[in-house]
Amino acid sequence: MQDHFFTLSDAVAARLRGNEGFLATFRGEASQFVRFNTSSVRQPGTVEQRNFALELFDGKRHASASMTLTGAQNDDLARIDAALTSLREILAVTDEDPLFLINTTPQSSTRVLPHALPPPEAALDAILTSGAGQDLVGFYAAGPIHAGFANSFGQRNWDTVHAFSMDACFYLQADRAVKMDYAGTAWDRDAFTAKADAAKQQLAILARPARTVKPGGYRVYLSPAAMEEIMSMLCWGGFGLSDHRTATTPLIRMREDARLSPMVTISENIAGGLAAGFQGEGFVKPDCVTLIENGVYRDCLASPRSAAEFGAPQNGAEGFESPVALDMAAGSLPSADVLKSLGTGVYIGNLWYLNYSDRNACRMTGMTRFATFWVENGEIVAPINVMRFDDTIYRMLGSNLAALTAKRDVRLSTDTYEARSRRAMTLPGAIVDDFKLTL
Amino acid sequence: MSALADIATRFRAVAPACDYWTVRCIRQRSESLSVTRGVIDPVGLGDDLGVMVTVRANGAFGYAATSDVTAAGLARAGAEARAWAQRTAGRAIAAPIPAHGTPAHYDHEAPAAQSWASVSRADKIVRLSHLAAALKTDDRIANWQAGVSFTDVESVIATSHDDFIRQRYSLIVPELEASASDGGETQTRTFGRGGNIRQGGLEVLDEIGFWSTGPRISAEALELLGAPDCPTRTMDLLLAPDQMYIQIHESIGHPLELDRILGDERNYAGTSFVTLDMFGSYQYGASMLNVTFDPSLFGEAASYAFDDDATKAERAYLIRGGILERPLGGAVSQARAGMQGVANARACSWNRPTIDRMANLNVEAGSSTFADMVAQVETGVWMQTNCSWSIDDSRNKFQFGCERGRLIKNGQLGAVVKNPNYRGISATFWRNLKALGDASTVRVHGTPTCGKGEPNQAIHVGHATPPGLFAAVEVFGGG
């Protein structure tokens, strides 16, 4: 796909007229997808897609056209020619865009990460073997994901990762289940089996009679998976320059005097993630942008367009200005001491379906899901029936944050909306006091 | 012959030897226009074309989707789909081949009274610029935007049973937003956050008052800045159609999806508190509650004649007189569950397999005028325009937030309140329905991005509904 993309980009360059220039981005994947229900295959298949986005500019007038590609050069050049015709028509009637900002200094790069993905038969065999005699439900995805960039200044970037993920759970009954995730770039059957076995062992606890806790404030442990849900909400407007400058960020109070716990440091750590290191206007992302440091808001993710609008430096963010490699600093609580530190309270394995109940207060609501347990004196006692929480970030990660774990999990996104995601988060678990459960 | 029909014909020539196959060719051509904070955003065009091949071999199904629609690419997709079927044979959930009846031949393009192309791009941008400017009425308006996205959707489904179905329609999604900010607080009013998605052309924008809504939205955002928080107490709740639609979506639509009930979604979107034995007897809501699957309502977002598994689509009651009648389940789910459903096997595009979706899911009109409903409330609140939604994985415990509320006291609409939220439980909420608006109060809404499935799919669905009045709901504000 790399050669094809660069060949098409060269062809665009050869077709430019006058003062025209172009930006081109490529997104592609060849993915194996297998869905499982009741330890059987539900929908197995392959999705192969190539998407080419072409932005034509002339001075500060510009417009873009995205298109799928066949991979056959003549067919794809015909599509590009048609797109160029449409874009020239648009530029002819378009005003100059005062916010158009692109990288004009070529910064080419190539990264193809090493990998070891299993043949589909091997993955199927491992998964179905672990699911035998159980109610396994889940989704396996594997294959290469490609990203490319080219422009009329001669810049060429390419990035390929070969990754897999098995996002699954073992069900006991009704809504009672244990979640397991196994993802990476090198498949290890033994490691997968060990994860599956650990999940299955938790089913014995889920078999105990469930408790229903009353609404109120509880000391809780939020696993890294639960923290991922909270961080995903924060990523929705929490860190973008545009959101901050237009006062629409849910962290609006941090622009004034609100603080989180000094234990909280959050950054965009591109160097430690799977996301490509370049963006759609050709800028290279810095290795790290500190967003919150020791509880104090620091920098925003600034796309070139926002940077131009608000007079700030850009820092390689895409237009959506949301982290793709969020990194939360570790604390000091050893994993082995989590239950002891929790004492009596709720061990929350997963959260689900979060949304803001008051954006100004950065107050969010959501549900517990999967393995969530009542803990007494450092011992797991029983599963609890699902509960709704509704609390602010300033309490959860501020005044009520008791501890962060020393060990962090790398959470590779399993999102596949339109295409497989390359987002990742590195997160500790957290002990939180007086966590508000409401329904 | 259309280009898509030509692709389907090309596939037929290279289809693999198998028990049954389908090829679904989709092309979506899109254009987005918007103006943000006084600056015209760059025009974005899209042309997305590809095919999904599904093959049944050795008693199992496999699929392969590709954007390579050349003859060689189609042949590879066919072989790949068959390989998946063979690879998983004997280890897959059984799904029957559709009955080999009279082949379906259908070719239809939904009309638009005023096509997207009938007004020049430049004129559309000028009009949007004026609309966006009308939102900036005050220095406290910190963020404002007006935009329209348009998608021309064409699909061709052909099968080894000689079915040939071609459908074409256009989708239009208007959006407006004004955020007012002062003293460390921001309040936002919108034109429904995508909730005014409709099929059709530019006439839709006139019908729903898009071009004249700017000043009202801006004024209401400013009004909310000075409004008190919604009070916290249990009271009557009157929901506007632009909130009712998401209440229907989350607490009726999703729980009735048959693939969820059969467990397919338990790892991602969740299960359902509804079980197979409830159909035919379970009292889902008050006796006035009638809910239909209606793919025939002209202009609603998910109107179609055949679903993506080539099943003919017809209107059907899901809930009648408050009693649960049938699920939202397509042909495959119906065969697995042994029960009647509807034609709702849909995929968001060529690159995703079909799953059970809502399509158009509507609450039928009741008999009350809006004034009647307000008049019967002693203490309550009227909530407009969804801005927050959350529900558990069984689709039971929910919480919603709206952009704007107005208190109701002794049958009269009163003060505006900000941050109105409410929470409840699906299984009891709909039984507390006190009144539904009459036909004159019904509005057509929907969402462009209903998420579900593995791999994930975001698809458009439609919901037509009147306002609804509910008793004894836990209501609260922000802070």
Short mmCIF file of C-alpha atoms in Angstrom, two decimals, chain A residues 216-218 220 222 227 230-231 233-234 250-254 258-261 264 351 354-366 388-401 430-438, chain B residues 229 399 419 421 423 476-479:
data_model
loop_
_atom_site.label_atom_id
_atom_site.label_comp_id
_atom_site.label_asym_id
_atom_site.label_seq_id
_atom_site.Cartn_x
_atom_site.Cartn_y
_atom_site.Cartn_z
CA GLY A 216 -24.54 6.83 48.61
CA GLY A 217 -20.84 7.54 48.85
CA TYR A 218 -18.42 4.58 48.81
CA VAL A 220 -13.97 2.36 45.55
CA LEU A 222 -11.30 1.94 39.83
CA MET A 227 -10.18 4.65 34.45
CA ILE A 230 -13.35 8.22 32.69
CA MET A 231 -10.37 9.38 30.66
CA MET A 233 -14.91 11.19 28.68
CA LEU A 234 -12.27 13.77 29.59
CA PRO A 250 -15.69 20.36 30.59
CA LEU A 251 -12.48 21.44 32.37
CA ILE A 252 -13.61 25.07 32.22
CA ARG A 253 -13.02 25.46 35.97
CA MET A 254 -9.38 24.40 35.59
CA ALA A 258 -9.79 24.46 40.07
CA ARG A 259 -7.16 21.77 40.65
CA LEU A 260 -7.01 18.01 40.67
CA SER A 261 -4.98 16.01 43.16
CA VAL A 264 -2.56 13.53 38.76
CA LEU A 351 -17.47 1.32 33.80
CA LEU A 354 -20.47 7.53 30.47
CA ASN A 355 -21.74 10.98 29.67
CA TYR A 356 -21.69 14.42 31.25
CA SER A 357 -24.49 15.29 33.63
CA ASP A 358 -23.09 18.81 34.08
CA ARG A 359 -20.25 19.85 31.80
CA ASN A 360 -19.46 23.01 33.75
CA ALA A 361 -18.78 20.95 36.86
CA CYS A 362 -17.11 18.19 34.81
CA ARG A 363 -19.67 15.94 36.43
CA MET A 364 -20.13 12.63 34.69
CA THR A 365 -22.46 9.70 35.04
CA GLY A 366 -22.20 6.08 33.95
CA ARG A 388 -25.07 4.20 38.38
CA PHE A 389 -22.48 6.73 39.47
CA ASP A 390 -22.70 10.50 39.12
CA ASP A 391 -19.70 12.49 40.33
CA THR A 392 -17.32 15.27 39.34
CA ILE A 393 -13.75 14.90 38.18
CA TYR A 394 -12.73 17.39 40.88
CA ARG A 395 -13.91 14.95 43.54
CA MET A 396 -12.93 11.65 41.84
CA LEU A 397 -9.44 12.72 40.80
CA GLY A 398 -9.19 15.67 43.16
CA SER A 399 -10.25 15.91 46.79
CA ASN A 400 -11.30 12.25 47.04
CA LEU A 401 -8.40 10.59 45.25
CA ALA A 430 -7.21 4.46 41.54
CA ILE A 431 -8.59 4.33 45.07
CA VAL A 432 -11.33 6.98 45.44
CA ASP A 433 -13.24 7.95 48.58
CA ASP A 434 -16.92 8.91 48.75
CA PHE A 435 -17.58 7.91 45.14
CA LYS A 436 -21.23 8.76 44.47
CA LEU A 437 -23.50 5.88 43.48
CA THR A 438 -26.98 7.14 42.67
CA ASP B 229 -30.54 25.05 38.19
CA GLN B 399 -30.08 8.95 32.99
CA ASN B 419 -28.99 21.61 33.50
CA ASN B 421 -31.55 15.91 34.17
CA ARG B 423 -33.09 9.25 35.82
CA PHE B 476 -32.39 17.04 39.26
CA GLY B 477 -30.07 19.82 38.13
CA GLY B 478 -26.35 20.49 37.89
CA GLY B 479 -23.62 21.33 40.38
#
